[in-house]
XYZ file of C-alpha atoms in Angstrom:
482
model
C 0.000 0.000 0.000
C 1.317 3.354 -0.996
C 0.791 6.249 1.458
C 0.083 9.713 0.274
C 2.629 12.385 1.048
C 0.160 14.301 3.188
C -0.478 11.209 5.321
C 3.252 10.760 5.804
C 3.582 14.352 7.004
C 0.702 13.914 9.418
C 2.165 10.691 10.825
C 5.571 12.375 11.226
C 3.956 15.313 12.996
C 1.993 13.055 15.330
C 5.160 11.084 16.098
C 7.027 14.300 17.025
C 4.152 15.456 19.236
C 4.052 12.067 20.955
C 7.813 12.104 21.434
C 7.741 15.610 22.984
C 4.790 14.715 25.227
C 6.521 11.524 26.310
C 9.706 13.444 27.097
C 7.764 16.000 29.141
C 6.003 13.158 30.960
C 9.238 11.295 31.656
C 11.513 14.191 32.534
C 9.083 16.801 33.817
C 6.310 14.925 35.593
C 7.593 11.438 36.367
C 11.195 12.688 36.636
C 12.467 9.335 35.622
C 16.209 10.306 35.698
C 15.786 11.412 39.247
C 13.924 8.261 40.231
C 16.420 5.941 38.527
C 19.721 7.752 38.950
C 19.081 10.468 41.607
C 20.054 13.322 39.285
C 19.485 16.750 40.915
C 18.889 15.176 44.319
C 20.884 14.340 47.434
C 20.044 12.359 50.575
C 20.145 13.466 54.216
C 19.401 11.360 57.306
C 17.306 12.680 60.212
C 17.475 10.945 63.587
C 14.157 11.107 65.477
C 13.108 9.378 68.726
C 10.044 7.757 67.108
C 8.317 7.552 63.752
C 5.267 9.544 64.967
C 3.297 8.502 61.902
C 5.968 9.586 59.416
C 5.937 7.469 56.271
C 7.825 7.158 53.020
C 6.877 9.614 50.255
C 5.965 12.225 52.884
C 6.730 15.831 52.025
C 9.804 17.751 53.201
C 9.456 21.537 53.443
C 11.967 24.352 53.942
C 10.425 27.589 55.186
C 7.038 26.362 54.058
C 8.140 25.379 50.525
C 8.373 21.768 49.385
C 12.016 20.845 48.722
C 11.918 17.023 48.743
C 10.342 13.836 50.034
C 10.861 11.156 52.647
C 12.267 8.086 50.874
C 12.704 5.705 53.796
C 11.840 5.343 57.490
C 13.734 2.618 59.325
C 14.031 1.501 62.930
C 17.382 1.667 64.761
C 18.584 0.600 68.212
C 18.152 4.115 69.623
C 15.225 5.450 67.589
C 14.230 5.976 63.972
C 16.221 7.196 60.976
C 14.306 9.010 58.235
C 16.043 9.404 54.874
C 15.218 12.662 53.107
C 15.696 13.225 49.387
C 16.245 16.950 48.821
C 16.560 19.112 45.719
C 20.075 20.175 44.804
C 18.996 23.591 43.477
C 17.866 24.771 46.934
C 20.670 25.743 49.332
C 19.622 24.721 52.832
C 21.871 25.773 55.777
C 23.294 22.855 57.707
C 22.590 24.512 61.061
C 18.856 23.759 61.246
C 16.156 21.816 63.070
C 13.997 19.013 61.612
C 10.463 18.916 63.012
C 7.786 16.364 62.214
C 4.342 17.977 61.907
C 0.854 16.852 60.976
C -0.902 18.451 58.036
C -4.297 17.487 59.508
C -5.812 15.811 62.562
C -5.893 12.389 60.909
C -2.219 12.199 59.931
C -0.310 13.171 56.780
C 2.913 13.912 58.647
C 5.695 15.836 56.961
C 9.161 17.079 57.874
C 9.723 20.824 58.289
C 13.306 22.112 58.044
C 13.838 25.394 59.952
C 17.231 27.171 59.699
C 18.872 28.553 62.823
C 21.062 30.990 60.881
C 21.847 31.968 57.300
C 25.650 31.845 57.484
C 26.325 28.123 58.001
C 27.440 26.001 55.022
C 24.666 24.231 53.049
C 23.626 20.625 53.544
C 25.472 17.994 51.556
C 24.656 14.448 50.602
C 25.250 12.063 53.496
C 24.813 14.687 56.268
C 23.041 13.578 59.447
C 20.707 15.764 61.475
C 21.061 14.525 65.079
C 18.195 13.794 67.415
C 19.115 16.871 69.499
C 17.963 19.077 66.597
C 14.820 17.127 65.672
C 11.385 16.829 67.238
C 8.122 14.936 66.724
C 4.550 15.930 67.564
C 2.803 14.481 70.614
C 1.007 11.202 70.157
C -2.516 11.923 68.904
C -3.871 8.880 70.753
C -2.594 10.133 74.086
C -3.991 13.563 73.272
C -7.430 12.129 72.454
C -7.373 10.003 75.620
C -6.504 13.049 77.727
C -9.271 15.059 76.040
C -11.779 12.263 76.635
C -10.739 12.026 80.273
C -11.138 15.787 80.677
C -14.591 15.720 79.099
C -15.673 12.841 81.333
C -14.551 14.865 84.372
C -17.069 17.595 83.460
C -20.610 16.810 84.669
C -23.066 16.239 81.859
C -25.349 19.072 82.951
C -22.436 21.524 83.145
C -21.167 20.408 79.740
C -24.619 20.983 78.281
C -24.616 24.443 79.888
C -21.226 25.180 78.314
C -22.504 24.106 74.901
C -25.700 26.161 75.248
C -23.816 29.246 76.451
C -21.303 28.826 73.650
C -24.146 28.725 71.134
C -25.629 31.846 72.742
C -22.225 33.588 72.583
C -21.383 32.816 68.953
C -24.818 32.121 67.521
C -25.507 34.256 64.458
C -21.863 35.355 64.216
C -21.129 33.173 61.222
C -20.261 36.068 58.842
C -18.097 37.730 61.478
C -16.293 34.489 62.254
C -15.850 33.898 58.531
C -14.233 37.339 58.162
C -12.057 36.580 61.184
C -10.916 33.287 59.709
C -10.381 34.876 56.302
C -8.376 37.713 57.812
C -6.301 35.282 59.874
C -5.622 33.227 56.761
C -4.559 36.292 54.806
C -2.379 37.351 57.733
C -0.732 33.940 57.742
C -0.151 34.133 53.964
C 1.384 37.613 54.242
C 3.502 36.456 57.156
C 4.734 33.556 55.049
C 5.705 35.948 52.254
C 7.593 38.146 54.725
C 9.039 35.321 56.780
C 12.646 36.607 56.712
C 11.802 40.095 58.069
C 9.565 38.511 60.732
C 12.346 36.149 61.783
C 14.732 39.095 61.900
C 12.298 41.002 64.120
C 11.911 38.002 66.420
C 15.667 37.458 66.626
C 16.369 41.126 67.384
C 13.459 41.651 69.781
C 15.380 40.305 72.778
C 17.349 43.547 73.449
C 14.148 45.603 73.189
C 12.280 43.296 75.554
C 15.229 43.325 77.951
C 15.240 47.133 77.946
C 11.512 47.115 78.712
C 12.126 44.695 81.576
C 14.885 46.906 82.967
C 12.595 49.936 82.638
C 9.729 48.265 84.489
C 9.924 50.732 87.399
C 10.020 53.744 85.072
C 7.081 52.377 83.077
C 5.128 51.799 86.288
C 5.897 55.375 87.417
C 4.861 56.700 84.003
C 1.590 54.761 84.214
C 1.025 56.145 87.701
C 1.614 59.689 86.445
C -0.765 59.109 83.535
C -3.371 57.850 85.987
C -2.853 60.966 88.120
C -3.240 63.269 85.099
C -6.351 61.498 83.871
C -7.770 61.582 87.401
C -7.193 65.328 87.590
C -8.846 65.767 84.207
C -11.818 63.760 85.420
C -12.120 65.789 88.625
C -11.762 69.075 86.697
C -14.098 68.050 83.908
C -16.131 71.269 84.074
C -12.993 73.446 83.948
C -11.597 71.470 81.023
C -14.926 71.752 79.217
C -15.035 75.519 79.754
C -11.428 75.781 78.531
C -12.307 73.889 75.381
C -15.383 76.047 74.867
C -13.374 79.250 75.236
C -10.412 77.868 73.295
C -11.978 78.590 69.911
C -12.658 82.307 70.497
C -9.268 82.677 72.217
C -7.501 81.083 69.259
C -9.379 83.443 66.932
C -8.251 86.429 69.029
C -4.663 85.187 68.893
C -4.953 84.788 65.123
C -6.233 88.354 64.776
C -3.433 89.599 67.051
C -0.786 87.830 64.964
C -2.360 89.176 61.775
C -2.239 92.685 63.227
C 1.409 92.538 64.284
C 2.559 90.595 61.233
C 4.011 93.682 59.455
C 6.104 94.744 62.458
C 6.729 91.423 64.216
C 9.674 90.352 61.964
C 11.398 93.687 62.555
C 10.775 93.393 66.297
C 12.129 89.837 66.403
C 15.181 90.860 64.371
C 15.869 93.685 66.815
C 15.327 91.338 69.754
C 17.994 89.050 68.295
C 20.504 91.888 68.549
C 19.269 92.745 72.033
C 19.564 89.089 72.999
C 23.146 88.917 71.762
C 24.007 92.006 73.795
C 22.231 90.543 76.841
C 24.187 87.297 76.486
C 27.450 89.216 76.267
C 26.588 91.380 79.279
C 24.909 88.628 81.271
C 27.201 89.056 84.263
C 26.544 92.825 84.343
C 22.780 92.314 84.142
C 22.942 89.828 87.000
C 24.955 92.328 89.052
C 22.366 95.050 88.383
C 19.594 92.720 89.502
C 21.562 91.934 92.653
C 22.210 95.604 93.439
C 18.700 96.810 92.566
C 17.114 95.710 95.900
C 19.984 97.300 97.833
C 19.642 100.501 95.797
C 15.908 100.574 96.412
C 16.547 100.160 100.125
C 19.043 103.015 100.060
C 16.527 105.276 98.336
C 13.939 104.342 100.909
C 16.390 105.149 103.696
C 16.412 108.812 102.653
C 12.920 109.184 104.149
C 13.861 107.683 107.527
C 14.917 111.054 108.981
C 11.425 112.520 108.477
C 9.496 109.408 109.492
C 7.066 109.721 112.430
C 7.664 113.486 112.735
C 5.210 116.363 112.964
C 6.571 118.110 109.918
C 4.005 118.874 107.252
C 6.438 118.073 104.437
C 7.906 114.625 104.459
C 10.538 114.408 101.794
C 13.931 112.902 101.235
C 16.683 113.728 103.659
C 19.503 114.849 101.394
C 22.562 117.045 101.671
C 22.954 119.814 99.094
C 26.494 120.842 100.039
C 28.342 121.924 96.903
C 31.707 120.336 96.168
C 32.733 122.317 93.124
C 35.929 121.228 91.366
C 36.479 118.329 93.809
C 37.703 116.572 91.811
C 38.143 118.907 88.840
C 36.383 117.879 85.599
C 38.251 115.776 83.059
C 38.402 117.331 79.587
C 41.085 115.097 78.091
C 39.558 112.953 75.385
C 36.674 115.297 74.649
C 36.477 117.985 71.983
C 39.178 120.669 72.269
C 38.157 124.014 73.654
C 38.238 125.513 70.153
C 35.557 123.069 69.010
C 33.272 123.107 72.041
C 29.947 124.752 71.300
C 28.911 127.501 73.715
C 25.839 126.830 75.864
C 23.979 129.649 74.138
C 23.610 127.604 70.947
C 20.200 125.929 70.678
C 20.641 123.874 67.469
C 21.175 120.070 67.482
C 24.258 119.193 65.423
C 25.288 115.594 64.745
C 27.261 113.820 67.428
C 31.004 113.430 66.726
C 31.838 110.106 65.093
C 34.692 109.338 67.529
C 34.271 107.887 70.992
C 34.269 110.624 73.644
C 35.452 109.655 77.118
C 38.050 110.683 79.674
C 41.396 109.554 78.207
C 43.668 110.038 81.160
C 45.808 107.153 82.507
C 43.932 104.236 84.026
C 45.734 104.585 87.348
C 44.887 108.275 87.629
C 43.212 109.350 90.875
C 40.503 111.203 88.946
C 37.400 109.684 87.400
C 38.364 106.186 88.555
C 34.991 104.810 87.433
C 35.360 106.202 83.925
C 34.932 104.251 80.730
C 38.686 103.598 80.497
C 38.490 101.274 83.537
C 35.532 99.150 82.406
C 36.471 95.411 82.420
C 36.100 93.739 79.036
C 33.283 91.200 78.903
C 35.130 88.563 76.872
C 38.507 89.312 78.529
C 37.902 90.030 82.229
C 41.625 90.548 82.836
C 41.671 93.504 80.424
C 40.229 97.011 80.889
C 39.333 99.198 77.923
C 36.784 101.912 77.125
C 35.479 100.420 73.833
C 34.566 97.033 72.499
C 36.962 97.544 69.599
C 39.943 97.807 71.923
C 38.623 94.908 74.058
C 38.408 92.528 71.103
C 41.750 93.576 69.611
C 45.311 93.086 70.837
C 45.638 96.838 71.291
C 46.054 98.183 74.817
C 44.507 101.376 76.095
C 46.806 104.389 75.592
C 45.933 107.724 77.268
C 46.169 110.991 75.346
C 48.196 112.667 78.095
C 48.768 112.432 81.796
C 46.851 115.535 82.778
C 43.252 116.603 83.206
C 43.109 119.202 80.427
C 44.435 119.636 76.921
C 48.069 120.610 76.734
C 49.000 122.469 73.592
C 47.824 121.216 70.217
C 45.745 118.011 70.817
C 46.525 116.807 67.284
C 50.197 116.566 68.153
C 49.656 113.609 70.459
C 51.731 110.467 69.910
C 49.274 108.095 71.524
C 48.308 106.474 68.191
C 44.562 106.859 68.887
C 42.151 109.065 67.005
C 41.557 112.575 68.280
C 37.866 113.475 68.769
C 36.645 115.920 66.166
C 33.260 117.580 65.868
C 31.042 116.406 63.053
C 30.937 118.692 59.997
C 27.705 120.582 59.482
C 26.101 122.129 56.417
C 26.635 125.625 57.757
C 29.567 125.564 60.185
C 29.601 128.389 62.617
C 32.655 130.304 63.695
C 34.159 129.099 66.976
C 33.612 131.429 69.919
C 36.337 133.915 70.614
C 35.991 133.694 74.367
C 36.798 130.431 76.180
C 33.818 128.537 77.545
C 32.864 128.739 81.158
C 34.183 125.785 83.149
C 34.834 124.825 86.735
C 38.466 124.710 87.851
C 40.512 125.070 91.032
C 41.754 128.587 91.654
C 44.260 130.298 93.913
C 42.243 132.201 96.571
C 45.175 134.510 97.214
C 45.368 135.893 93.681
C 42.144 134.623 92.000
C 44.022 132.881 89.202
C 43.199 129.443 87.798
C 43.989 127.232 84.765
C 41.186 126.920 82.217
C 40.282 123.794 80.224
C 42.294 125.106 77.255
C 45.481 125.155 79.342
C 45.645 128.960 79.681
C 45.886 130.819 82.976
C 43.059 133.232 83.852
C 42.694 135.816 86.623
C 39.466 136.890 88.247
C 40.417 139.636 90.643
C 37.145 139.655 92.561
C 37.927 136.113 93.763
C 41.094 137.153 95.568
C 41.103 137.574 99.323
C 41.807 141.300 99.208
C 39.406 141.999 96.351
C 37.410 145.185 96.701
C 34.335 143.779 94.918
C 31.776 141.639 96.659
C 32.734 137.959 96.752
C 29.785 135.699 95.990
C 29.410 132.323 94.414
C 27.551 133.938 91.507
C 30.654 135.882 90.592
C 32.444 132.631 89.876
C 30.172 132.137 86.883
C 31.108 135.445 85.227
C 33.444 135.385 82.184
C 37.086 135.455 83.333
C 39.869 137.738 82.153
C 42.718 136.019 80.358
C 46.369 136.552 81.134
């Protein structure tokens, strides 16, 4: 019989399909090479105290995933040896435990491999898991006998009551229980997917739990304080309620206040920053002022003691108005020279000189001992200087001269410091021709004295044998130069 070409092609195609299907069946499903020659598999022995229902062809799992089967269970002199056939493509740490579990209440035992760490070398063919790292489930028969004994110990009437009450408790809760079971199942599935992080949390939870145990007293005290606070809130319920009721309007008022001061608040805060920096720098001085303020207030109050409990109509401060003119004489060194001093008759308000004006006599001078030149520096308490610039620099204070008044041309000084100069004005006025009036010591025998410009003046009516009347008002009259 002669076959048509089309039939030959169909038979060839069917033969190829059958060959491929047979190969898939043999190598993929039956895994004949593995069954006959053990390709891709290796064997490990587990020592267990008893079989516990474990049988050949039982499953072997690693972290919940099937990785092999039980090929043999044999009795030994000390227990039972179970031979496990494991997949070679799954690296299983050798430091592990082998536990026999039941898949259901009627049997179907399997072996669960649980690693103790992830750094130990993997299992190899011929390895033995000792009995110290294996376990079996309790005997189900003993468990059923114990359960039966416990049920028999319960009186029949009480057991019926338990069943009836249980029905009353969970009757009609089928949908809720179903959701609970479904949620628990989903939780278990998610936990299985995140088994490594969960194991890491469990392994690292010991230090946290230990810290909680060591902090038991602090936690108890914190709980006690919380109970005290909540108790106070309960006792002051009406006050808390009124506070909450008034909190809304108060918050609205605060919002309006902030909205009103919003344009100026940033400027104020910026200025307060500068004030705060100054206050930090002068903290010691501010503390000293606060210490001396009560004493100063007491001293001011003491001025009224002399008139206390008297019959006088006027009760004022008890003060002495004795004049001590020129004791000590005024210090003019470091201020504007006499040629630049404005007379008191001028009523305009020129700009202040740019230089620092203070008494620039030596620091150990007997005059003006509390002057600016003797102020201790805040950042360098061992140093005294009149300005912050000199305090912060390596420069020492240098006086202009060793006297109380200007001597000669003030610009000829060799002190190295700037000489105070009056600020230029748009319409400078001519300096006064007569020297300004100032207080100075004079010779009562002749009426002569040295003025602030260093010149000697004579006022004859101040002499002892003067013919004119000698009064204190005459000391304020313009002197006559010499």
